[in-house]
JSON list of C-alpha atoms in Angstrom, two decimals:
[
{"chain": "A", "resi": 352, "resn": "ARG", "atom": "CA", "xyz": [-4.05, -3.33, 45.58]},
{"chain": "A", "resi": 353, "resn": "LYS", "atom": "CA", "xyz": [-2.57, -3.18, 42.12]},
{"chain": "A", "resi": 354, "resn": "HIS", "atom": "CA", "xyz": [-3.19, -0.32, 39.76]},
{"chain": "A", "resi": 355, "resn": "LEU", "atom": "CA", "xyz": [-6.25, -0.36, 37.56]},
{"chain": "A", "resi": 356, "resn": "PRO", "atom": "CA", "xyz": [-5.51, -1.19, 33.92]},
{"chain": "A", "resi": 357, "resn": "CYS", "atom": "CA", "xyz": [-6.79, 1.34, 31.43]},
{"chain": "A", "resi": 358, "resn": "PRO", "atom": "CA", "xyz": [-8.49, -0.03, 28.29]},
{"chain": "A", "resi": 359, "resn": "PRO", "atom": "CA", "xyz": [-8.73, 3.11, 26.11]},
{"chain": "A", "resi": 360, "resn": "LEU", "atom": "CA", "xyz": [-7.97, 1.42, 22.79]},
{"chain": "A", "resi": 361, "resn": "VAL", "atom": "CA", "xyz": [-10.66, -1.19, 23.41]},
{"chain": "A", "resi": 362, "resn": "LEU", "atom": "CA", "xyz": [-13.19, 1.60, 23.97]},
{"chain": "A", "resi": 363, "resn": "VAL", "atom": "CA", "xyz": [-12.07, 3.35, 20.81]},
{"chain": "A", "resi": 364, "resn": "ILE", "atom": "CA", "xyz": [-12.44, 0.16, 18.76]},
{"chain": "A", "resi": 365, "resn": "LEU", "atom": "CA", "xyz": [-15.93, -0.54, 20.08]},
{"chain": "A", "resi": 366, "resn": "SER", "atom": "CA", "xyz": [-17.06, 3.05, 19.52]},
{"chain": "A", "resi": 367, "resn": "HIS", "atom": "CA", "xyz": [-16.43, 2.97, 15.75]},
{"chain": "A", "resi": 368, "resn": "GLU", "atom": "CA", "xyz": [-18.52, 1.56, 12.95]},
{"chain": "A", "resi": 369, "resn": "ASN", "atom": "CA", "xyz": [-17.37, -1.55, 11.11]},
{"chain": "A", "resi": 370, "resn": "GLU", "atom": "CA", "xyz": [-16.05, 0.34, 8.11]},
{"chain": "A", "resi": 371, "resn": "ASN", "atom": "CA", "xyz": [-13.96, 2.64, 10.32]},
{"chain": "A", "resi": 372, "resn": "MET", "atom": "CA", "xyz": [-12.45, 0.06, 12.64]},
{"chain": "A", "resi": 373, "resn": "CYS", "atom": "CA", "xyz": [-9.14, 1.17, 14.11]},
{"chain": "A", "resi": 374, "resn": "LEU", "atom": "CA", "xyz": [-7.25, -2.05, 13.53]},
{"chain": "A", "resi": 375, "resn": "THR", "atom": "CA", "xyz": [-8.52, -2.58, 9.98]},
{"chain": "A", "resi": 376, "resn": "PRO", "atom": "CA", "xyz": [-8.09, -0.17, 7.03]},
{"chain": "A", "resi": 377, "resn": "GLY", "atom": "CA", "xyz": [-11.22, 1.96, 6.92]},
{"chain": "A", "resi": 378, "resn": "SER", "atom": "CA", "xyz": [-10.40, 3.63, 3.60]},
{"chain": "A", "resi": 379, "resn": "ALA", "atom": "CA", "xyz": [-7.65, 4.08, 1.05]},
{"chain": "A", "resi": 380, "resn": "PRO", "atom": "CA", "xyz": [-4.80, 6.43, 2.05]},
{"chain": "A", "resi": 381, "resn": "LEU", "atom": "CA", "xyz": [-5.43, 10.00, 0.98]},
{"chain": "A", "resi": 382, "resn": "PRO", "atom": "CA", "xyz": [-2.54, 11.67, -0.88]},
{"chain": "A", "resi": 383, "resn": "THR", "atom": "CA", "xyz": [-1.50, 15.28, -0.38]},
{"chain": "A", "resi": 384, "resn": "ASN", "atom": "CA", "xyz": [1.71, 17.30, -0.63]},
{"chain": "A", "resi": 385, "resn": "ASP", "atom": "CA", "xyz": [0.52, 20.08, 1.66]},
{"chain": "A", "resi": 386, "resn": "PRO", "atom": "CA", "xyz": [3.59, 21.51, 3.48]},
{"chain": "A", "resi": 387, "resn": "THR", "atom": "CA", "xyz": [1.69, 22.13, 6.72]},
{"chain": "A", "resi": 388, "resn": "CYS", "atom": "CA", "xyz": [0.59, 18.51, 6.88]},
{"chain": "A", "resi": 389, "resn": "ALA", "atom": "CA", "xyz": [4.16, 17.41, 6.16]},
{"chain": "A", "resi": 390, "resn": "TYR", "atom": "CA", "xyz": [5.43, 19.58, 9.03]},
{"chain": "A", "resi": 391, "resn": "TRP", "atom": "CA", "xyz": [2.97, 18.16, 11.55]},
{"chain": "A", "resi": 392, "resn": "ARG", "atom": "CA", "xyz": [3.65, 14.65, 10.27]},
{"chain": "A", "resi": 393, "resn": "LYS", "atom": "CA", "xyz": [7.30, 15.06, 11.26]},
{"chain": "A", "resi": 394, "resn": "LEU", "atom": "CA", "xyz": [6.23, 16.14, 14.74]},
{"chain": "A", "resi": 395, "resn": "VAL", "atom": "CA", "xyz": [3.93, 13.13, 15.05]},
{"chain": "A", "resi": 396, "resn": "MET", "atom": "CA", "xyz": [6.82, 10.89, 14.04]},
{"chain": "A", "resi": 397, "resn": "GLY", "atom": "CA", "xyz": [8.75, 12.43, 16.93]},
{"chain": "A", "resi": 398, "resn": "VAL", "atom": "CA", "xyz": [5.78, 11.65, 19.19]},
{"chain": "A", "resi": 399, "resn": "LEU", "atom": "CA", "xyz": [6.02, 8.02, 18.07]},
{"chain": "A", "resi": 400, "resn": "VAL", "atom": "CA", "xyz": [9.71, 7.92, 19.04]},
{"chain": "A", "resi": 401, "resn": "VAL", "atom": "CA", "xyz": [8.80, 9.09, 22.55]},
{"chain": "A", "resi": 402, "resn": "HIS", "atom": "CA", "xyz": [5.95, 6.58, 22.58]},
{"chain": "A", "resi": 403, "resn": "VAL", "atom": "CA", "xyz": [8.44, 3.77, 21.94]},
{"chain": "A", "resi": 404, "resn": "GLY", "atom": "CA", "xyz": [10.46, 5.00, 24.93]},
{"chain": "A", "resi": 405, "resn": "LEU", "atom": "CA", "xyz": [7.30, 4.90, 27.01]},
{"chain": "A", "resi": 406, "resn": "ILE", "atom": "CA", "xyz": [6.71, 1.30, 25.94]},
{"chain": "A", "resi": 407, "resn": "ILE", "atom": "CA", "xyz": [10.22, 0.37, 27.09]},
{"chain": "A", "resi": 408, "resn": "LEU", "atom": "CA", "xyz": [9.52, 2.03, 30.45]},
{"chain": "A", "resi": 409, "resn": "ASP", "atom": "CA", "xyz": [6.26, 0.08, 30.72]},
{"chain": "A", "resi": 410, "resn": "ILE", "atom": "CA", "xyz": [8.16, -3.17, 30.27]},
{"chain": "A", "resi": 411, "resn": "ILE", "atom": "CA", "xyz": [10.82, -2.19, 32.82]},
{"chain": "A", "resi": 412, "resn": "CYS", "atom": "CA", "xyz": [8.13, -1.42, 35.40]},
{"chain": "A", "resi": 413, "resn": "PHE", "atom": "CA", "xyz": [6.26, -4.69, 34.69]},
{"chain": "A", "resi": 414, "resn": "SER", "atom": "CA", "xyz": [3.23, -2.72, 33.52]},
{"chain": "A", "resi": 415, "resn": "TRP", "atom": "CA", "xyz": [2.30, -5.30, 30.89]},
{"chain": "A", "resi": 416, "resn": "TRP", "atom": "CA", "xyz": [-1.22, -4.12, 30.12]},
{"chain": "A", "resi": 417, "resn": "ASP", "atom": "CA", "xyz": [-0.10, -0.55, 29.53]},
{"chain": "A", "resi": 418, "resn": "ALA", "atom": "CA", "xyz": [2.77, -1.81, 27.37]},
{"chain": "A", "resi": 419, "resn": "LEU", "atom": "CA", "xyz": [0.36, -3.82, 25.22]},
{"chain": "A", "resi": 420, "resn": "MET", "atom": "CA", "xyz": [-2.02, -0.89, 24.76]},
{"chain": "A", "resi": 421, "resn": "ASP", "atom": "CA", "xyz": [0.85, 1.46, 23.90]},
{"chain": "A", "resi": 422, "resn": "ILE", "atom": "CA", "xyz": [2.23, -0.99, 21.35]},
{"chain": "A", "resi": 423, "resn": "LEU", "atom": "CA", "xyz": [-1.15, -1.24, 19.64]},
{"chain": "A", "resi": 424, "resn": "ALA", "atom": "CA", "xyz": [-1.63, 2.54, 19.65]},
{"chain": "A", "resi": 425, "resn": "ALA", "atom": "CA", "xyz": [1.85, 3.32, 18.35]},
{"chain": "A", "resi": 426, "resn": "SER", "atom": "CA", "xyz": [1.44, 0.72, 15.59]},
{"chain": "A", "resi": 427, "resn": "LEU", "atom": "CA", "xyz": [-1.90, 2.30, 14.72]},
{"chain": "A", "resi": 428, "resn": "CYS", "atom": "CA", "xyz": [-0.41, 5.77, 14.34]},
{"chain": "A", "resi": 429, "resn": "TYR", "atom": "CA", "xyz": [2.58, 4.47, 12.39]},
{"chain": "A", "resi": 430, "resn": "CYS", "atom": "CA", "xyz": [0.32, 2.72, 9.87]},
{"chain": "A", "resi": 431, "resn": "ALA", "atom": "CA", "xyz": [-1.65, 5.98, 9.46]},
{"chain": "A", "resi": 432, "resn": "ILE", "atom": "CA", "xyz": [1.36, 8.15, 8.51]},
{"chain": "A", "resi": 433, "resn": "LYS", "atom": "CA", "xyz": [4.11, 5.70, 7.53]},
{"chain": "A", "resi": 434, "resn": "ASP", "atom": "CA", "xyz": [4.18, 6.80, 3.86]},
{"chain": "A", "resi": 435, "resn": "GLU", "atom": "CA", "xyz": [5.16, 10.40, 3.22]},
{"chain": "A", "resi": 436, "resn": "GLY", "atom": "CA", "xyz": [2.33, 12.22, 1.50]},
{"chain": "A", "resi": 437, "resn": "GLN", "atom": "CA", "xyz": [-0.14, 9.39, 2.24]},
{"chain": "A", "resi": 438, "resn": "TYR", "atom": "CA", "xyz": [-2.48, 9.59, 5.25]},
{"chain": "A", "resi": 439, "resn": "GLU", "atom": "CA", "xyz": [-5.12, 7.28, 6.69]},
{"chain": "A", "resi": 440, "resn": "VAL", "atom": "CA", "xyz": [-7.29, 9.86, 8.41]},
{"chain": "A", "resi": 441, "resn": "SER", "atom": "CA", "xyz": [-9.58, 7.38, 10.17]},
{"chain": "A", "resi": 442, "resn": "ARG", "atom": "CA", "xyz": [-6.65, 5.62, 11.87]},
{"chain": "A", "resi": 443, "resn": "LEU", "atom": "CA", "xyz": [-5.10, 8.92, 12.85]},
{"chain": "A", "resi": 444, "resn": "LEU", "atom": "CA", "xyz": [-8.39, 9.95, 14.45]},
{"chain": "A", "resi": 445, "resn": "CYS", "atom": "CA", "xyz": [-8.42, 6.65, 16.35]},
{"chain": "A", "resi": 446, "resn": "TYR", "atom": "CA", "xyz": [-4.95, 7.45, 17.67]},
{"chain": "A", "resi": 447, "resn": "VAL", "atom": "CA", "xyz": [-6.11, 10.89, 18.81]},
{"chain": "A", "resi": 448, "resn": "MET", "atom": "CA", "xyz": [-9.04, 9.34, 20.64]},
{"chain": "A", "resi": 449, "resn": "PHE", "atom": "CA", "xyz": [-6.71, 6.78, 22.21]},
{"chain": "A", "resi": 450, "resn": "MET", "atom": "CA", "xyz": [-4.45, 9.55, 23.52]},
{"chain": "A", "resi": 451, "resn": "ILE", "atom": "CA", "xyz": [-7.45, 11.38, 25.01]},
{"chain": "A", "resi": 452, "resn": "PHE", "atom": "CA", "xyz": [-8.79, 8.27, 26.73]},
{"chain": "A", "resi": 453, "resn": "ASP", "atom": "CA", "xyz": [-5.36, 7.24, 27.98]},
{"chain": "A", "resi": 454, "resn": "PHE", "atom": "CA", "xyz": [-4.66, 10.73, 29.32]},
{"chain": "A", "resi": 455, "resn": "VAL", "atom": "CA", "xyz": [-7.76, 10.48, 31.49]},
{"chain": "A", "resi": 456, "resn": "PHE", "atom": "CA", "xyz": [-6.97, 6.97, 32.71]},
{"chain": "A", "resi": 457, "resn": "ALA", "atom": "CA", "xyz": [-3.29, 7.78, 33.25]},
{"chain": "A", "resi": 458, "resn": "GLY", "atom": "CA", "xyz": [-4.26, 10.83, 35.30]},
{"chain": "A", "resi": 459, "resn": "VAL", "atom": "CA", "xyz": [-6.52, 8.71, 37.50]},
{"chain": "A", "resi": 460, "resn": "LYS", "atom": "CA", "xyz": [-3.79, 6.09, 37.86]},
{"chain": "A", "resi": 461, "resn": "CYS", "atom": "CA", "xyz": [-1.28, 8.80, 38.79]},
{"chain": "A", "resi": 462, "resn": "CYS", "atom": "CA", "xyz": [-3.57, 10.16, 41.51]},
{"chain": "A", "resi": 463, "resn": "LEU", "atom": "CA", "xyz": [-4.24, 6.69, 42.92]},
{"chain": "A", "resi": 464, "resn": "PHE", "atom": "CA", "xyz": [-0.55, 5.86, 42.97]},
{"chain": "A", "resi": 465, "resn": "PHE", "atom": "CA", "xyz": [0.67, 9.00, 44.74]},
{"chain": "A", "resi": 466, "resn": "SER", "atom": "CA", "xyz": [-2.23, 8.88, 47.20]},
{"chain": "A", "resi": 467, "resn": "GLY", "atom": "CA", "xyz": [-1.21, 5.36, 48.24]},
{"chain": "A", "resi": 468, "resn": "VAL", "atom": "CA", "xyz": [-4.39, 3.69, 47.05]},
{"chain": "A", "resi": 469, "resn": "ALA", "atom": "CA", "xyz": [-2.69, 1.82, 44.18]},
{"chain": "A", "resi": 470, "resn": "LYS", "atom": "CA", "xyz": [0.78, 0.29, 44.51]},
{"chain": "A", "resi": 471, "resn": "SER", "atom": "CA", "xyz": [3.52, -0.10, 41.96]},
{"chain": "A", "resi": 472, "resn": "PRO", "atom": "CA", "xyz": [3.46, -3.35, 39.95]},
{"chain": "A", "resi": 473, "resn": "THR", "atom": "CA", "xyz": [6.92, -4.08, 41.36]},
{"chain": "A", "resi": 474, "resn": "GLY", "atom": "CA", "xyz": [5.70, -3.93, 44.97]},
{"chain": "A", "resi": 475, "resn": "SER", "atom": "CA", "xyz": [5.79, -1.47, 47.83]},
{"chain": "A", "resi": 476, "resn": "ASN", "atom": "CA", "xyz": [9.59, -1.41, 48.18]},
{"chain": "A", "resi": 477, "resn": "LYS", "atom": "CA", "xyz": [10.93, 1.93, 47.04]},
{"chain": "A", "resi": 478, "resn": "ASP", "atom": "CA", "xyz": [13.68, 0.61, 44.83]},
{"chain": "A", "resi": 479, "resn": "TRP", "atom": "CA", "xyz": [14.73, 1.98, 41.47]},
{"chain": "A", "resi": 480, "resn": "ARG", "atom": "CA", "xyz": [11.75, 0.34, 39.75]},
{"chain": "A", "resi": 481, "resn": "TRP", "atom": "CA", "xyz": [9.38, 2.12, 42.12]},
{"chain": "A", "resi": 482, "resn": "TYR", "atom": "CA", "xyz": [10.87, 5.47, 41.14]},
{"chain": "A", "resi": 483, "resn": "ALA", "atom": "CA", "xyz": [10.80, 4.42, 37.49]},
{"chain": "A", "resi": 484, "resn": "TYR", "atom": "CA", "xyz": [7.08, 3.71, 37.84]},
{"chain": "A", "resi": 485, "resn": "ALA", "atom": "CA", "xyz": [6.58, 7.13, 39.44]},
{"chain": "A", "resi": 486, "resn": "VAL", "atom": "CA", "xyz": [8.30, 8.69, 36.44]},
{"chain": "A", "resi": 487, "resn": "LEU", "atom": "CA", "xyz": [6.10, 6.55, 34.20]},
{"chain": "A", "resi": 488, "resn": "CYS", "atom": "CA", "xyz": [2.92, 7.83, 35.86]},
{"chain": "A", "resi": 489, "resn": "VAL", "atom": "CA", "xyz": [3.84, 11.50, 35.63]},
{"chain": "A", "resi": 490, "resn": "GLY", "atom": "CA", "xyz": [5.64, 11.31, 32.31]},
{"chain": "A", "resi": 491, "resn": "GLY", "atom": "CA", "xyz": [2.96, 9.15, 30.71]},
{"chain": "A", "resi": 492, "resn": "THR", "atom": "CA", "xyz": [0.18, 11.54, 31.69]},
{"chain": "A", "resi": 493, "resn": "THR", "atom": "CA", "xyz": [2.13, 14.50, 30.31]},
{"chain": "A", "resi": 494, "resn": "PHE", "atom": "CA", "xyz": [3.04, 12.62, 27.14]},
{"chain": "A", "resi": 495, "resn": "TYR", "atom": "CA", "xyz": [-0.54, 11.61, 26.37]},
{"chain": "A", "resi": 496, "resn": "LEU", "atom": "CA", "xyz": [-1.65, 15.23, 26.70]},
{"chain": "A", "resi": 497, "resn": "ILE", "atom": "CA", "xyz": [1.08, 16.73, 24.48]},
{"chain": "A", "resi": 498, "resn": "GLY", "atom": "CA", "xyz": [1.16, 13.84, 21.99]},
{"chain": "A", "resi": 499, "resn": "GLY", "atom": "CA", "xyz": [-2.60, 13.88, 21.62]},
{"chain": "A", "resi": 500, "resn": "ALA", "atom": "CA", "xyz": [-2.55, 17.62, 20.94]},
{"chain": "A", "resi": 501, "resn": "VAL", "atom": "CA", "xyz": [0.12, 17.22, 18.23]},
{"chain": "A", "resi": 502, "resn": "ALA", "atom": "CA", "xyz": [-1.71, 14.31, 16.57]},
{"chain": "A", "resi": 503, "resn": "TYR", "atom": "CA", "xyz": [-4.97, 16.27, 16.68]},
{"chain": "A", "resi": 504, "resn": "LYS", "atom": "CA", "xyz": [-3.27, 19.23, 15.02]},
{"chain": "A", "resi": 505, "resn": "LEU", "atom": "CA", "xyz": [-2.22, 16.98, 12.15]},
{"chain": "A", "resi": 506, "resn": "TYR", "atom": "CA", "xyz": [-5.78, 15.65, 11.89]},
{"chain": "A", "resi": 507, "resn": "LYS", "atom": "CA", "xyz": [-7.16, 19.20, 11.71]},
{"chain": "A", "resi": 508, "resn": "CYS", "atom": "CA", "xyz": [-4.69, 20.10, 8.94]},
{"chain": "A", "resi": 509, "resn": "LEU", "atom": "CA", "xyz": [-5.69, 17.01, 6.96]},
{"chain": "A", "resi": 510, "resn": "LYS", "atom": "CA", "xyz": [-9.36, 17.82, 7.43]},
{"chain": "A", "resi": 511, "resn": "ALA", "atom": "CA", "xyz": [-8.77, 21.35, 6.15]},
{"chain": "A", "resi": 512, "resn": "VAL", "atom": "CA", "xyz": [-7.12, 19.90, 3.02]},
{"chain": "A", "resi": 513, "resn": "PHE", "atom": "CA", "xyz": [-9.50, 17.05, 2.23]},
{"chain": "A", "resi": 514, "resn": "GLU", "atom": "CA", "xyz": [-12.68, 18.70, 3.46]},
{"chain": "A", "resi": 515, "resn": "PRO", "atom": "CA", "xyz": [-12.31, 22.45, 2.92]},
{"chain": "A", "resi": 516, "resn": "GLY", "atom": "CA", "xyz": [-16.01, 23.35, 3.00]},
{"chain": "A", "resi": 517, "resn": "GLU", "atom": "CA", "xyz": [-18.94, 22.42, 5.18]},
{"chain": "A", "resi": 518, "resn": "GLY", "atom": "CA", "xyz": [-20.69, 19.32, 3.95]},
{"chain": "A", "resi": 519, "resn": "GLY", "atom": "CA", "xyz": [-17.83, 18.34, 1.65]},
{"chain": "A", "resi": 520, "resn": "ALA", "atom": "CA", "xyz": [-17.11, 14.65, 1.33]},
{"chain": "A", "resi": 521, "resn": "ILE", "atom": "CA", "xyz": [-13.58, 13.33, 1.78]},
{"chain": "A", "resi": 522, "resn": "VAL", "atom": "CA", "xyz": [-12.50, 11.74, -1.49]},
{"chain": "A", "resi": 523, "resn": "GLY", "atom": "CA", "xyz": [-10.08, 8.81, -1.34]},
{"chain": "A", "resi": 524, "resn": "GLY", "atom": "CA", "xyz": [-8.04, 6.91, -3.86]},
{"chain": "A", "resi": 525, "resn": "ASN", "atom": "CA", "xyz": [-5.73, 7.96, -6.64]},
{"chain": "A", "resi": 526, "resn": "ASP", "atom": "CA", "xyz": [-8.54, 9.28, -8.84]},
{"chain": "A", "resi": 527, "resn": "ALA", "atom": "CA", "xyz": [-9.39, 12.21, -6.59]},
{"chain": "A", "resi": 528, "resn": "PRO", "atom": "CA", "xyz": [-9.19, 15.59, -8.35]},
{"chain": "A", "resi": 529, "resn": "ALA", "atom": "CA", "xyz": [-6.10, 17.62, -7.48]},
{"chain": "A", "resi": 530, "resn": "GLN", "atom": "CA", "xyz": [-6.15, 21.34, -6.75]},
{"chain": "A", "resi": 531, "resn": "GLY", "atom": "CA", "xyz": [-3.28, 23.24, -5.20]},
{"chain": "A", "resi": 532, "resn": "GLY", "atom": "CA", "xyz": [-1.54, 20.11, -3.96]},
{"chain": "A", "resi": 533, "resn": "GLY", "atom": "CA", "xyz": [-4.65, 18.88, -2.13]},
{"chain": "A", "resi": 534, "resn": "TYR", "atom": "CA", "xyz": [-7.52, 16.59, -2.91]},
{"chain": "A", "resi": 535, "resn": "PHE", "atom": "CA", "xyz": [-10.92, 18.09, -2.34]},
{"chain": "A", "resi": 536, "resn": "GLY", "atom": "CA", "xyz": [-14.30, 16.48, -1.87]},
{"chain": "A", "resi": 537, "resn": "GLY", "atom": "CA", "xyz": [-17.80, 17.68, -2.69]},
{"chain": "A", "resi": 538, "resn": "TYR", "atom": "CA", "xyz": [-20.27, 17.31, -5.52]},
{"chain": "A", "resi": 539, "resn": "ARG", "atom": "CA", "xyz": [-19.49, 17.81, -9.19]},
{"chain": "A", "resi": 540, "resn": "SER", "atom": "CA", "xyz": [-21.99, 18.84, -11.84]},
{"chain": "A", "resi": 541, "resn": "VAL", "atom": "CA", "xyz": [-22.47, 16.40, -14.73]},
{"chain": "A", "resi": 542, "resn": "PRO", "atom": "CA", "xyz": [-22.85, 17.91, -18.23]},
{"chain": "A", "resi": 543, "resn": "ASN", "atom": "CA", "xyz": [-25.69, 16.82, -20.46]},
{"chain": "A", "resi": 544, "resn": "ASN", "atom": "CA", "xyz": [-23.45, 15.07, -22.97]},
{"chain": "A", "resi": 545, "resn": "ASP", "atom": "CA", "xyz": [-22.29, 12.70, -20.18]},
{"chain": "A", "resi": 546, "resn": "VAL", "atom": "CA", "xyz": [-25.79, 11.38, -19.61]},
{"chain": "A", "resi": 547, "resn": "GLU", "atom": "CA", "xyz": [-26.90, 10.99, -23.22]},
{"chain": "A", "resi": 548, "resn": "GLY", "atom": "CA", "xyz": [-25.30, 7.65, -23.90]},
{"chain": "A", "resi": 549, "resn": "GLY", "atom": "CA", "xyz": [-21.86, 9.14, -24.60]},
{"chain": "A", "resi": 550, "resn": "GLN", "atom": "CA", "xyz": [-23.03, 11.18, -27.63]},
{"chain": "A", "resi": 551, "resn": "GLY", "atom": "CA", "xyz": [-21.05, 14.35, -27.27]},
{"chain": "A", "resi": 552, "resn": "GLY", "atom": "CA", "xyz": [-22.28, 17.68, -28.64]},
{"chain": "A", "resi": 553, "resn": "SER", "atom": "CA", "xyz": [-26.00, 16.68, -28.62]},
{"chain": "A", "resi": 554, "resn": "GLY", "atom": "CA", "xyz": [-26.90, 18.72, -25.55]},
{"chain": "A", "resi": 555, "resn": "SER", "atom": "CA", "xyz": [-28.87, 21.94, -26.02]},
{"chain": "A", "resi": 556, "resn": "SER", "atom": "CA", "xyz": [-31.00, 24.36, -24.06]},
{"chain": "A", "resi": 557, "resn": "ASN", "atom": "CA", "xyz": [-33.93, 21.86, -24.06]},
{"chain": "A", "resi": 558, "resn": "GLY", "atom": "CA", "xyz": [-31.82, 19.22, -22.28]},
{"chain": "A", "resi": 559, "resn": "GLY", "atom": "CA", "xyz": [-30.89, 17.35, -25.46]},
{"chain": "A", "resi": 560, "resn": "PHE", "atom": "CA", "xyz": [-34.52, 16.42, -26.33]},
{"chain": "A", "resi": 561, "resn": "LYS", "atom": "CA", "xyz": [-35.23, 15.82, -30.02]},
{"chain": "A", "resi": 562, "resn": "PRO", "atom": "CA", "xyz": [-38.85, 16.03, -31.28]},
{"chain": "A", "resi": 563, "resn": "PHE", "atom": "CA", "xyz": [-40.25, 13.03, -33.13]},
{"chain": "A", "resi": 564, "resn": "GLN", "atom": "CA", "xyz": [-40.17, 13.30, -36.93]},
{"chain": "A", "resi": 565, "resn": "GLY", "atom": "CA", "xyz": [-42.54, 11.13, -38.97]},
{"chain": "A", "resi": 566, "resn": "GLN", "atom": "CA", "xyz": [-46.11, 10.04, -39.55]},
{"chain": "A", "resi": 567, "resn": "GLY", "atom": "CA", "xyz": [-48.33, 9.51, -36.53]},
{"chain": "A", "resi": 568, "resn": "HIS", "atom": "CA", "xyz": [-51.45, 7.30, -36.44]},
{"chain": "A", "resi": 569, "resn": "THR", "atom": "CA", "xyz": [-54.42, 7.59, -34.11]},
{"chain": "A", "resi": 570, "resn": "LEU", "atom": "CA", "xyz": [-57.43, 5.34, -33.54]},
{"chain": "A", "resi": 571, "resn": "GLY", "atom": "CA", "xyz": [-60.62, 7.04, -34.64]},
{"chain": "A", "resi": 572, "resn": "SER", "atom": "CA", "xyz": [-63.28, 6.96, -37.33]},
{"chain": "A", "resi": 573, "resn": "ARG", "atom": "CA", "xyz": [-62.71, 4.69, -40.29]},
{"chain": "A", "resi": 574, "resn": "THR", "atom": "CA", "xyz": [-62.85, 6.10, -43.81]},
{"chain": "A", "resi": 575, "resn": "ALA", "atom": "CA", "xyz": [-63.01, 3.89, -46.85]},
{"chain": "A", "resi": 576, "resn": "GLY", "atom": "CA", "xyz": [-62.35, 0.78, -44.78]},
{"chain": "A", "resi": 577, "resn": "GLY", "atom": "CA", "xyz": [-59.10, 2.22, -43.37]},
{"chain": "A", "resi": 578, "resn": "ARG", "atom": "CA", "xyz": [-57.84, 4.21, -40.42]},
{"chain": "A", "resi": 579, "resn": "ALA", "atom": "CA", "xyz": [-57.68, 7.97, -40.40]},
{"chain": "A", "resi": 580, "resn": "SER", "atom": "CA", "xyz": [-54.19, 9.36, -40.15]},
{"chain": "A", "resi": 581, "resn": "ARG", "atom": "CA", "xyz": [-52.78, 12.74, -39.57]},
{"chain": "A", "resi": 582, "resn": "PRO", "atom": "CA", "xyz": [-49.24, 14.14, -39.69]},
{"chain": "A", "resi": 583, "resn": "VAL", "atom": "CA", "xyz": [-47.44, 14.97, -36.47]}
]
């Protein structure tokens, strides 16, 4: 019986809302020059290089489904961090979830293979491709664990930069306010002169309210064929 294909990326895609789909841009890239994020980005780029090697090993071992899933995942991570100082956090989180799912499925596949339940895609003959597939099972499981941990570390650093406080909203785009090299979310108070039709300097302690000046008229008793009036 052939090995069971693992569909982690499909599960990740279906588990997200429409605006945070993994294969479509969920939000604008968030810019930051934080040195810690830059350091972990370099490590994730190294993880992608190893991921490409894993894809080549998938193709050599005729593991087409795994090769397809790894190509999609590696492309996803590359699009998330391809520009230095620009990060798509939602896609990076999708990649982390992919690595977690694939670690579980790869571990199950590894156990089934070495227990004799699942055979190599190349057959039962122990040729060089059989040993290559054994390396793929063990190395892939280890890679998904370590690579997922590195990608998650980068995600945590980005979260600390873009969402420093509890309840803070991640702000995207080029108009986000800068502070210390990072872009922070949250609420901002609006001064009174911003809500008074653009008339600056009219705000005061009473909220910018101006009392009515003039002559007021009320309906009441008529005197000399006219209406009674009183000043206001």
